[in-house]
mmCIF file of C-alpha atoms in Angstrom:
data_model
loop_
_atom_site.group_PDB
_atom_site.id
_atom_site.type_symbol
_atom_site.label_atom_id
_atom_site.label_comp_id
_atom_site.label_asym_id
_atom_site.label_seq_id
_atom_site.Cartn_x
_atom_site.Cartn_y
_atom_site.Cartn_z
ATOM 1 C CA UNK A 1 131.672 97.620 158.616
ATOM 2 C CA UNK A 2 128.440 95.433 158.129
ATOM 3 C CA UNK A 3 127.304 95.334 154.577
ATOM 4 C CA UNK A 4 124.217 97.369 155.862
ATOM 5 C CA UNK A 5 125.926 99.841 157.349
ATOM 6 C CA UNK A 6 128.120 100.081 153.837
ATOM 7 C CA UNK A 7 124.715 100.862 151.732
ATOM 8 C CA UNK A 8 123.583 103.212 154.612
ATOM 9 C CA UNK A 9 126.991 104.908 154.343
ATOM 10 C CA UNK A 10 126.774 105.159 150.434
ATOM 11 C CA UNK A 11 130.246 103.094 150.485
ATOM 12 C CA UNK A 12 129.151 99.930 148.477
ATOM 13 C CA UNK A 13 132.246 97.668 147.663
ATOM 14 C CA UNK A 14 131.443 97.443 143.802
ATOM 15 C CA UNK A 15 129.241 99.385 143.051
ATOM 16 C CA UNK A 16 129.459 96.914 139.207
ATOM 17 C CA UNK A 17 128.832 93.671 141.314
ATOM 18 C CA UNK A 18 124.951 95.009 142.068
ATOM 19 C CA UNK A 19 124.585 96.309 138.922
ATOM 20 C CA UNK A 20 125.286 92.451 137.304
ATOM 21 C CA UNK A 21 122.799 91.410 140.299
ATOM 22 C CA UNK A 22 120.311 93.919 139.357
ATOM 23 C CA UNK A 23 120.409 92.960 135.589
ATOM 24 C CA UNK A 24 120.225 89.489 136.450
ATOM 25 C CA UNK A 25 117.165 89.769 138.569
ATOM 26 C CA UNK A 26 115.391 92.209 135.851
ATOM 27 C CA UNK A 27 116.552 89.299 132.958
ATOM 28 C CA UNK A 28 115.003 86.459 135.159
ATOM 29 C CA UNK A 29 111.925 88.983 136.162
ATOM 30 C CA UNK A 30 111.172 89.246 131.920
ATOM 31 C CA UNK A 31 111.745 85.366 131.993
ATOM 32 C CA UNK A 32 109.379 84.778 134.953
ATOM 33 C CA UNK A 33 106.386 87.071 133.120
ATOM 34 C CA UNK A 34 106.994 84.819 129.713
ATOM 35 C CA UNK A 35 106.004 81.655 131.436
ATOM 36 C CA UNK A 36 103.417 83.434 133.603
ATOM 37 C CA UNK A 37 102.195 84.611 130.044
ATOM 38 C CA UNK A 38 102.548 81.251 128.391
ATOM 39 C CA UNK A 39 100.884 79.095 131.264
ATOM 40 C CA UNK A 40 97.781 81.439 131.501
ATOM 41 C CA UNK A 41 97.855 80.501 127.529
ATOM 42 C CA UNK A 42 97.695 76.734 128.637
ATOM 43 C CA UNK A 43 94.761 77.542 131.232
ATOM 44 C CA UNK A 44 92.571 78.983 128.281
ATOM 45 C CA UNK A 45 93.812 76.129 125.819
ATOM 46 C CA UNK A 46 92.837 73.911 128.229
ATOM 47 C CA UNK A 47 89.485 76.021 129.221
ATOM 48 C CA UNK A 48 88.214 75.744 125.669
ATOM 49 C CA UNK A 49 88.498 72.333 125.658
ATOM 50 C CA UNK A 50 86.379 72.473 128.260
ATOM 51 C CA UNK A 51 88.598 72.006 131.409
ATOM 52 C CA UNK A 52 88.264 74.077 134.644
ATOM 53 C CA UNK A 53 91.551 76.148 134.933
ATOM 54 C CA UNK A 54 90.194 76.810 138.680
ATOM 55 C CA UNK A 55 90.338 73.307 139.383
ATOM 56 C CA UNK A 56 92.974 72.524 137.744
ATOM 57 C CA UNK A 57 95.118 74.935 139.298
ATOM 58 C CA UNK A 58 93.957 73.299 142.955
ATOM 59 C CA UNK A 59 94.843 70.005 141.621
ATOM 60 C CA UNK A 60 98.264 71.374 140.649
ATOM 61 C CA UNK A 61 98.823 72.740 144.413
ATOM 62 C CA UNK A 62 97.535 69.544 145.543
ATOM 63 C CA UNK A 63 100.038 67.524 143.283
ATOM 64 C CA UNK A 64 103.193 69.253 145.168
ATOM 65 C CA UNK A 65 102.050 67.430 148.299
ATOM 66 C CA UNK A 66 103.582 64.795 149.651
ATOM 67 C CA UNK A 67 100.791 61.734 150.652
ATOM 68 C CA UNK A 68 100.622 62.385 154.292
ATOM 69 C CA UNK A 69 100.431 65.847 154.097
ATOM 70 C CA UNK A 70 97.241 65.563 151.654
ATOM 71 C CA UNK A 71 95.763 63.561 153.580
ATOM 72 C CA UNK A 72 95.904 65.663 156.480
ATOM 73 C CA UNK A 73 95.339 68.654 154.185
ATOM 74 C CA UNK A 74 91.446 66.637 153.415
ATOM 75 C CA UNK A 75 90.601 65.517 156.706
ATOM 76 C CA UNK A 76 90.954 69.034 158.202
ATOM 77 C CA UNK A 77 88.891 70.301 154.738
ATOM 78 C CA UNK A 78 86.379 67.730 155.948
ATOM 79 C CA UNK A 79 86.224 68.895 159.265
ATOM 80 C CA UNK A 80 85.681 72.451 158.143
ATOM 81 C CA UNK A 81 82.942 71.179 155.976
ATOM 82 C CA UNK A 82 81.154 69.356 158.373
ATOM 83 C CA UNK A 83 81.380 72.887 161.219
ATOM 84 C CA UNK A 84 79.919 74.776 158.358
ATOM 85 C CA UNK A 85 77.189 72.286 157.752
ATOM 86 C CA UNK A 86 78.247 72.092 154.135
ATOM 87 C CA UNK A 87 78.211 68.105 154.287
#
């Protein structure tokens, strides 16, 4: 029987195996709003010191790229810019 057709069925194999799944994902859920709690903290530290947290959360996207994937990313920006007249 496929494991879908075992929670369809109602016949889970251990029934305690999903509940250690289940409180690990609910532990690592309380984790995950922490540090979304802690870096929206950061944003407005860094806001009153007169930063843009809008920009700086672009720059942060743009900082996972890797080089040639940037610079693709800004020539097609620039080529939307230019359709739109907005350069």
């Amino acid at each position: 029987m496929a494991p879908s057709d075992q929670i369809r069925t109602g016949a889970l194999p251990a029934p305690e195996m999903l509940r250690q799944y289940v409180d690990r994902i609910e532990r690592l859920e309380e984790e995950k709003q922490a540090l979304m709690a802690d870096i929206r903290e950061v944003y407005s530290e860094a806001k009153g010191h007169g930063l843009n947290p809008k920009i700086m959360r672009q720059v942060i996207k743009l900082r996972g790229l890797d080089k040639q994937d940037l610079q693709e990313l800004d020539a097609e920006i620039e080529v939307y810019r230019s359709a739109l007249g907005m350069i």
